[in-house]
Amino acid sequence: MTLVRVKGFKIFKDRHGKTRCYHRATGHKIDIEKSPIGSAEFFAECETIRAIADAQKAKAPKAGTLGALFQTYFQTEHFQNLAEATRRDYRKCADFLEPIKGTPIHVIDTPLIAGVHDKAAKKIGWRRANMVRTLLSEVFRYNIPKGLISANFAKDVIPKRRPRDRAYANRPWTIEERDTVLGNAKPHVRVALALMMNTGLDPSDALRLRNDQVDGGTIWGVRGKTGEEVAIPVSPTLKAALDRMPKHEAETVLSNSRGEAWTYNGFSTVWHRFKIKLEEEGLIAPGLTLKGLRHTVATTLREAGLDERRIADLLGQKTPSMARHYSRSANLAEKNRETMAALEKENERRAKIVKPSPKSVKPDQNEDQT
């Protein structure tokens, strides 16, 4: 038998006597049965694997560059423990910075990062530009202890301010808007909105809330964004809304019309269509968002005279602490019970002042399949 040798590949017999071949650098295997050693197909497969390996090598960031810092940061435990949405946003920011990833570390300084920040604001807007700045700050911060960069050159870059003519992204809802939306919403949508309105939960956290997280008149949850535990008492208004919810078999508190757990994209699509319809009918003003309900709770409580610390406790805005025990959450739940009572009282007061128009309330309908 002719001995065949190909640079970069190992050809050998395994313990069963079967001939095998793989690329040393990447570990990519060649199917000997489909491409017998020495055949044209075999050599073509070797060239393909070699070309892919060369392309990957050329694409990999060089040591001592901004791209290498990104690569190191994305492998840290800190990045891996971030919420999925945050990781996705950071990856998008890194893609935006792709053209300058070859920048040598020794030329990076605060003026350079400030210039990048300014250019980002012009290309992708002030909000995304600030996220680019935040990512760079995190990348530098976690690479300093590794000795890969000397300082956090993004720390002193001033964040961009919201333009004066820019509308409030997640403005609070008015009492009229709240009553109109609930009055026109179909059952499965109405209860989801009621849950967000009466807890301040992020939409994604509300949709993921499981039945076993509601116990003893309290919602025991964890904020998906920060990992912070929350203990939210179920107010009388929320309990009444949950009691009216159509029966279903999903493990989540909320479900769609098929009795299945909502997906975030699924609910967002249904909400968007519903909202646009109300806008076209002139029943609500533009600008309502699901996250605006979280702002509504915070604003209502602030206007009711509660301090920022109590509001932050209810919304889970403390510094994350995974070592917190259930007893501490129980104490927090008791304090939040007073906070929720204040929210309930303030909403009732506002409802007495503003009476919803009868034409904005429609009778229940059977919900379409979503």
Short mmCIF file of C-alpha atoms in Angstrom, two decimals:
data_model
loop_
_atom_site.label_atom_id
_atom_site.label_comp_id
_atom_site.label_asym_id
_atom_site.label_seq_id
_atom_site.Cartn_x
_atom_site.Cartn_y
_atom_site.Cartn_z
CA MET A 1 0.00 0.00 0.00
CA THR A 2 1.31 3.47 -0.91
CA LEU A 3 2.05 5.65 2.11
CA VAL A 4 0.27 8.99 1.83
CA ARG A 5 1.33 12.03 3.82
CA VAL A 6 -0.42 15.41 3.74
CA LYS A 7 1.03 18.40 5.59
CA GLY A 8 -1.14 19.44 8.53
CA PHE A 9 -3.13 16.20 8.59
CA LYS A 10 -2.67 13.05 10.65
CA ILE A 11 -3.45 9.68 9.08
CA PHE A 12 -3.51 6.69 11.43
CA LYS A 13 -5.25 3.46 12.35
CA ASP A 14 -7.45 3.44 15.44
CA ARG A 15 -7.53 0.60 17.99
CA HIS A 16 -9.98 -1.27 15.80
CA GLY A 17 -7.64 -1.12 12.82
CA LYS A 18 -9.77 1.41 10.96
CA THR A 19 -7.92 4.14 9.04
CA ARG A 20 -8.75 7.66 10.12
CA CYS A 21 -7.63 11.16 9.17
CA TYR A 22 -8.04 14.59 10.77
CA HIS A 23 -6.63 18.12 10.48
CA ARG A 24 -4.18 18.70 13.32
CA ALA A 25 -4.89 22.42 13.84
CA THR A 26 -8.68 22.31 13.83
CA GLY A 27 -9.45 18.66 14.59
CA HIS A 28 -11.71 18.50 11.53
CA LYS A 29 -12.15 14.87 10.43
CA ILE A 30 -12.28 13.50 6.88
CA ASP A 31 -14.71 10.71 6.07
CA ILE A 32 -12.37 8.12 4.57
CA GLU A 33 -15.27 6.05 3.23
CA LYS A 34 -16.58 8.97 1.17
CA SER A 35 -13.12 10.31 0.31
CA PRO A 36 -10.62 7.41 0.22
CA ILE A 37 -7.03 8.33 1.04
CA GLY A 38 -5.08 9.17 -2.10
CA SER A 39 -8.17 9.89 -4.19
CA ALA A 40 -8.97 13.20 -5.88
CA GLU A 41 -11.88 13.62 -3.46
CA PHE A 42 -9.52 13.18 -0.50
CA PHE A 43 -7.08 15.85 -1.64
CA ALA A 44 -9.95 18.21 -2.49
CA GLU A 45 -11.34 17.73 1.03
CA CYS A 46 -7.90 18.48 2.50
CA GLU A 47 -7.66 21.72 0.51
CA THR A 48 -11.14 22.79 1.61
CA ILE A 49 -10.33 22.21 5.28
CA ARG A 50 -7.02 24.03 4.94
CA ALA A 51 -8.68 27.02 3.28
CA ILE A 52 -11.31 27.23 6.04
CA ALA A 53 -8.60 27.06 8.71
CA ASP A 54 -6.59 29.84 7.01
CA ALA A 55 -9.69 32.03 6.77
CA GLN A 56 -10.50 31.53 10.45
CA LYS A 57 -6.91 32.29 11.40
CA ALA A 58 -6.94 35.50 9.36
CA LYS A 59 -10.24 36.54 10.94
CA ALA A 60 -9.08 35.93 14.52
CA PRO A 61 -7.99 39.12 16.30
CA LYS A 62 -4.28 39.70 16.65
CA ALA A 63 -2.73 39.82 20.11
CA GLY A 64 -2.27 43.33 21.42
CA THR A 65 -5.28 44.78 19.61
CA LEU A 66 -8.71 46.03 20.58
CA GLY A 67 -10.19 42.92 18.96
CA ALA A 68 -8.14 40.70 21.26
CA LEU A 69 -9.51 42.59 24.27
CA PHE A 70 -13.05 41.93 23.03
CA GLN A 71 -12.28 38.24 22.62
CA THR A 72 -10.92 38.02 26.17
CA TYR A 73 -13.90 39.88 27.64
CA PHE A 74 -16.48 37.70 25.87
CA GLN A 75 -14.89 34.68 27.53
CA THR A 76 -15.20 36.09 31.07
CA GLU A 77 -17.68 34.76 33.59
CA HIS A 78 -19.05 38.28 33.96
CA PHE A 79 -20.14 38.40 30.31
CA GLN A 80 -21.54 34.86 30.36
CA ASN A 81 -23.71 35.72 33.39
CA LEU A 82 -25.30 38.77 31.77
CA ALA A 83 -28.90 38.61 30.61
CA GLU A 84 -29.31 37.17 27.13
CA ALA A 85 -30.60 40.49 25.76
CA THR A 86 -27.59 42.35 27.17
CA ARG A 87 -25.14 39.84 25.67
CA ARG A 88 -26.88 40.21 22.32
CA ASP A 89 -26.70 44.02 22.49
CA TYR A 90 -23.00 43.92 23.41
CA ARG A 91 -22.28 41.61 20.47
CA LYS A 92 -24.04 44.08 18.14
CA CYS A 93 -21.90 46.90 19.54
CA ALA A 94 -18.78 44.83 18.96
CA ASP A 95 -19.89 44.25 15.36
CA PHE A 96 -20.26 48.01 14.93
CA LEU A 97 -16.65 48.41 16.10
CA GLU A 98 -15.39 45.71 13.69
CA PRO A 99 -13.54 48.24 11.45
CA ILE A 100 -11.28 49.35 14.33
CA LYS A 101 -10.69 46.01 16.05
CA GLY A 102 -7.17 45.93 14.66
CA THR A 103 -6.26 49.10 16.59
CA PRO A 104 -3.09 48.44 18.66
CA ILE A 105 -3.63 48.70 22.40
CA HIS A 106 -0.73 51.11 22.89
CA VAL A 107 -2.47 53.84 20.84
CA ILE A 108 -5.80 53.59 22.71
CA ASP A 109 -6.53 56.58 24.96
CA THR A 110 -9.53 58.60 26.17
CA PRO A 111 -9.56 61.08 23.23
CA LEU A 112 -9.62 58.15 20.78
CA ILE A 113 -12.56 56.51 22.56
CA ALA A 114 -14.36 59.87 22.77
CA GLY A 115 -13.99 60.20 19.00
CA VAL A 116 -15.39 56.69 18.50
CA HIS A 117 -18.29 57.61 20.78
CA ASP A 118 -19.03 60.78 18.78
CA LYS A 119 -18.96 58.92 15.47
CA ALA A 120 -21.23 56.20 16.85
CA ALA A 121 -23.77 58.83 17.95
CA LYS A 122 -23.95 60.18 14.39
CA LYS A 123 -24.28 56.73 12.81
CA ILE A 124 -26.44 54.74 15.22
CA GLY A 125 -27.94 57.34 17.56
CA TRP A 126 -27.21 58.59 21.06
CA ARG A 127 -28.66 55.59 22.92
CA ARG A 128 -26.70 52.93 20.99
CA ALA A 129 -23.59 55.10 21.14
CA ASN A 130 -23.83 55.11 24.93
CA MET A 131 -24.11 51.32 24.85
CA VAL A 132 -20.93 51.19 22.74
CA ARG A 133 -19.24 53.34 25.40
CA THR A 134 -20.51 51.02 28.15
CA LEU A 135 -19.21 47.94 26.34
CA LEU A 136 -15.76 49.50 25.87
CA SER A 137 -15.71 50.45 29.55
CA GLU A 138 -16.49 46.86 30.56
CA VAL A 139 -13.91 45.46 28.12
CA PHE A 140 -11.19 47.71 29.51
CA ARG A 141 -12.22 47.17 33.14
CA TYR A 142 -12.02 43.38 32.93
CA ASN A 143 -8.75 43.39 30.98
CA ILE A 144 -6.86 45.68 33.38
CA PRO A 145 -6.31 42.94 36.02
CA LYS A 146 -5.03 40.64 33.27
CA GLY A 147 -2.33 43.17 32.41
CA LEU A 148 -3.64 43.55 28.85
CA ILE A 149 -4.39 47.28 29.09
CA SER A 150 -3.27 49.95 31.53
CA ALA A 151 -6.48 51.91 32.20
CA ASN A 152 -10.19 52.21 31.51
CA PHE A 153 -10.08 54.82 28.76
CA ALA A 154 -13.87 54.86 28.34
CA LYS A 155 -14.63 55.78 31.97
CA ASP A 156 -14.16 59.54 31.51
CA VAL A 157 -16.00 59.73 28.18
CA ILE A 158 -19.20 61.71 28.85
CA PRO A 159 -22.40 59.82 27.88
CA LYS A 160 -24.62 61.42 25.25
CA ARG A 161 -27.79 63.08 26.53
CA ARG A 162 -31.23 62.45 25.13
CA PRO A 163 -32.02 65.12 22.50
CA ARG A 164 -34.49 67.71 23.78
CA ASP A 165 -36.91 67.04 20.95
CA ARG A 166 -36.82 63.27 21.49
CA ALA A 167 -40.04 61.77 22.87
CA TYR A 168 -39.98 59.81 26.14
CA ALA A 169 -39.12 56.26 25.02
CA ASN A 170 -41.26 54.45 27.62
CA ARG A 171 -43.51 57.16 28.94
CA PRO A 172 -45.92 56.43 31.81
CA TRP A 173 -49.50 55.56 30.88
CA THR A 174 -52.35 57.82 31.95
CA ILE A 175 -55.33 56.48 33.88
CA GLU A 176 -57.51 57.00 30.80
CA GLU A 177 -55.11 55.00 28.63
CA ARG A 178 -54.91 52.22 31.18
CA ASP A 179 -58.71 51.89 31.41
CA THR A 180 -59.22 52.13 27.67
CA VAL A 181 -56.61 49.45 26.90
CA LEU A 182 -57.93 47.06 29.54
CA GLY A 183 -61.50 47.67 28.46
CA ASN A 184 -60.77 46.78 24.85
CA ALA A 185 -58.23 43.98 25.35
CA LYS A 186 -59.15 40.33 24.85
CA PRO A 187 -58.98 38.15 28.00
CA HIS A 188 -55.51 36.63 27.55
CA VAL A 189 -54.01 40.00 26.65
CA ARG A 190 -55.89 41.87 29.41
CA VAL A 191 -54.60 39.69 32.24
CA ALA A 192 -51.01 40.00 30.98
CA LEU A 193 -51.27 43.78 30.90
CA ALA A 194 -52.91 43.79 34.34
CA LEU A 195 -50.01 41.75 35.73
CA MET A 196 -47.48 44.26 34.40
CA MET A 197 -49.56 47.25 35.55
CA ASN A 198 -49.91 46.00 39.11
CA THR A 199 -46.40 44.66 39.73
CA GLY A 200 -43.95 46.76 37.72
CA LEU A 201 -42.41 43.56 36.35
CA ASP A 202 -40.44 43.74 33.12
CA PRO A 203 -42.59 42.39 30.26
CA SER A 204 -40.24 39.46 29.68
CA ASP A 205 -40.25 38.59 33.41
CA ALA A 206 -44.04 38.81 33.59
CA LEU A 207 -44.50 36.51 30.59
CA ARG A 208 -42.03 33.95 32.05
CA LEU A 209 -43.55 34.01 35.55
CA ARG A 210 -44.37 30.43 36.60
CA ASN A 211 -47.37 29.29 38.63
CA ASP A 212 -45.11 27.98 41.40
CA GLN A 213 -43.66 31.48 41.85
CA VAL A 214 -46.98 32.76 43.20
CA ASP A 215 -47.34 31.54 46.77
CA GLY A 216 -48.97 32.91 49.90
CA GLY A 217 -50.32 35.96 48.11
CA THR A 218 -46.83 36.94 46.95
CA ILE A 219 -44.97 36.74 43.66
CA TRP A 220 -41.47 35.38 44.28
CA GLY A 221 -39.34 36.18 41.27
CA VAL A 222 -35.94 37.09 39.94
CA ARG A 223 -35.32 39.94 37.54
CA GLY A 224 -33.98 38.45 34.33
CA LYS A 225 -31.87 41.52 33.63
CA THR A 226 -30.03 41.75 36.96
CA GLY A 227 -30.65 38.45 38.77
CA GLU A 228 -32.08 40.42 41.70
CA GLU A 229 -34.77 38.68 43.74
CA VAL A 230 -38.16 40.38 44.02
CA ALA A 231 -41.07 39.70 46.35
CA ILE A 232 -44.23 41.41 45.14
CA PRO A 233 -47.52 41.09 47.05
CA VAL A 234 -50.57 40.32 44.90
CA SER A 235 -52.88 43.31 45.26
CA PRO A 236 -56.68 42.91 45.30
CA THR A 237 -56.88 44.40 41.80
CA LEU A 238 -54.33 41.94 40.43
CA LYS A 239 -55.96 38.99 42.21
CA ALA A 240 -59.31 39.87 40.64
CA ALA A 241 -57.66 40.01 37.19
CA LEU A 242 -55.93 36.66 37.68
CA ASP A 243 -59.16 35.05 38.91
CA ARG A 244 -60.89 36.08 35.69
CA MET A 245 -58.18 34.58 33.49
CA PRO A 246 -59.32 31.70 31.23
CA LYS A 247 -58.18 28.28 32.48
CA HIS A 248 -55.09 26.78 30.85
CA GLU A 249 -52.50 24.03 31.37
CA ALA A 250 -49.31 26.08 30.85
CA GLU A 251 -46.75 26.11 33.68
CA THR A 252 -46.64 29.91 33.41
CA VAL A 253 -49.16 32.22 35.05
CA LEU A 254 -50.03 33.73 31.67
CA SER A 255 -50.98 31.94 28.47
CA ASN A 256 -52.16 32.73 24.97
CA SER A 257 -55.54 31.73 23.56
CA ARG A 258 -54.27 28.21 22.87
CA GLY A 259 -53.46 27.70 26.53
CA GLU A 260 -49.71 27.77 25.84
CA ALA A 261 -47.05 29.94 27.44
CA TRP A 262 -46.53 33.24 25.69
CA THR A 263 -43.25 33.92 23.91
CA TYR A 264 -41.99 37.49 24.17
CA ASN A 265 -42.10 37.95 20.40
CA GLY A 266 -45.59 36.43 20.24
CA PHE A 267 -47.03 38.77 22.86
CA SER A 268 -45.19 41.79 21.41
CA THR A 269 -46.74 41.11 18.01
CA VAL A 270 -50.25 40.79 19.45
CA TRP A 271 -49.76 43.92 21.57
CA HIS A 272 -48.46 45.96 18.63
CA ARG A 273 -51.42 45.09 16.40
CA PHE A 274 -53.87 45.79 19.22
CA LYS A 275 -52.22 49.13 20.08
CA ILE A 276 -52.15 50.32 16.46
CA LYS A 277 -55.87 49.52 16.14
CA LEU A 278 -56.68 51.63 19.21
CA GLU A 279 -54.52 54.47 17.89
CA GLU A 280 -56.30 54.39 14.51
CA GLU A 281 -59.66 54.55 16.30
CA GLY A 282 -58.46 57.58 18.25
CA LEU A 283 -58.89 55.86 21.63
CA ILE A 284 -55.26 56.23 22.76
CA ALA A 285 -52.35 58.52 21.91
CA PRO A 286 -49.19 57.12 20.24
CA GLY A 287 -46.26 56.12 22.39
CA LEU A 288 -47.60 53.41 24.71
CA THR A 289 -45.10 50.61 25.34
CA LEU A 290 -45.10 47.53 27.52
CA LYS A 291 -42.01 48.73 29.38
CA GLY A 292 -43.84 51.99 29.94
CA LEU A 293 -46.01 50.12 32.46
CA ARG A 294 -42.95 49.66 34.66
CA HIS A 295 -42.34 53.40 34.45
CA THR A 296 -46.01 53.97 35.27
CA VAL A 297 -45.73 52.05 38.55
CA ALA A 298 -42.59 53.94 39.55
CA THR A 299 -44.07 57.32 38.63
CA THR A 300 -47.36 56.64 40.40
CA LEU A 301 -45.60 55.64 43.61
CA ARG A 302 -43.26 58.64 43.46
CA GLU A 303 -46.20 61.00 43.02
CA ALA A 304 -47.94 59.26 45.92
CA GLY A 305 -45.03 60.38 48.11
CA LEU A 306 -42.99 57.15 48.46
CA ASP A 307 -39.23 57.46 48.59
CA GLU A 308 -36.92 56.12 45.88
CA ARG A 309 -35.61 53.30 48.07
CA ARG A 310 -39.06 51.77 48.54
CA ILE A 311 -39.80 52.03 44.84
CA ALA A 312 -36.45 50.44 43.99
CA ASP A 313 -37.15 47.59 46.41
CA LEU A 314 -40.43 46.82 44.67
CA LEU A 315 -38.91 46.97 41.18
CA GLY A 316 -35.85 44.88 42.10
CA GLN A 317 -33.35 47.63 41.46
CA LYS A 318 -30.92 46.78 44.26
CA THR A 319 -27.37 45.64 43.58
CA PRO A 320 -27.69 41.91 42.72
CA SER A 321 -26.88 39.57 45.61
CA MET A 322 -27.18 35.85 44.91
CA ALA A 323 -26.54 35.02 48.57
CA ARG A 324 -29.82 36.52 49.72
CA HIS A 325 -31.91 34.09 51.75
CA TYR A 326 -35.66 33.60 51.64
CA SER A 327 -36.02 35.20 55.05
CA ARG A 328 -34.67 38.48 53.76
CA SER A 329 -37.03 38.29 50.79
CA ALA A 330 -39.89 37.64 53.20
CA ASN A 331 -39.03 40.82 55.11
CA LEU A 332 -38.86 42.68 51.84
CA ALA A 333 -42.25 41.30 50.84
CA GLU A 334 -43.79 42.69 54.02
CA LYS A 335 -42.39 46.13 53.31
CA ASN A 336 -43.49 45.86 49.69
CA ARG A 337 -47.00 45.03 50.91
CA GLU A 338 -47.23 48.61 52.19
CA THR A 339 -45.82 49.86 48.91
CA MET A 340 -48.40 47.93 46.89
CA ALA A 341 -51.16 49.24 49.15
CA ALA A 342 -49.99 52.76 48.32
CA LEU A 343 -50.08 51.96 44.60
CA GLU A 344 -53.57 50.50 44.92
CA LYS A 345 -54.82 53.54 46.85
CA GLU A 346 -53.32 56.03 44.40
CA ASN A 347 -54.79 54.21 41.38
CA GLU A 348 -58.22 54.21 43.02
CA ARG A 349 -57.93 57.95 43.76
CA ARG A 350 -57.02 58.70 40.14
CA ALA A 351 -59.79 56.48 38.81
CA LYS A 352 -62.36 58.50 40.78
CA ILE A 353 -61.07 61.72 39.27
CA VAL A 354 -61.04 60.42 35.68
CA LYS A 355 -64.07 58.42 34.58
CA PRO A 356 -63.45 56.39 31.38
CA SER A 357 -65.65 57.15 28.39
CA PRO A 358 -68.31 54.40 27.89
CA LYS A 359 -67.56 54.20 24.16
CA SER A 360 -63.98 53.13 24.87
CA VAL A 361 -65.04 49.93 26.62
CA LYS A 362 -66.04 46.94 24.55
CA PRO A 363 -67.57 43.66 25.75
CA ASP A 364 -65.37 40.57 26.07
CA GLN A 365 -64.79 38.60 22.89
CA ASN A 366 -63.36 35.20 22.24
CA GLU A 367 -59.70 35.77 21.55
CA ASP A 368 -58.26 34.93 18.16
CA GLN A 369 -55.63 32.23 17.98
CA THR A 370 -52.24 33.79 18.66
#
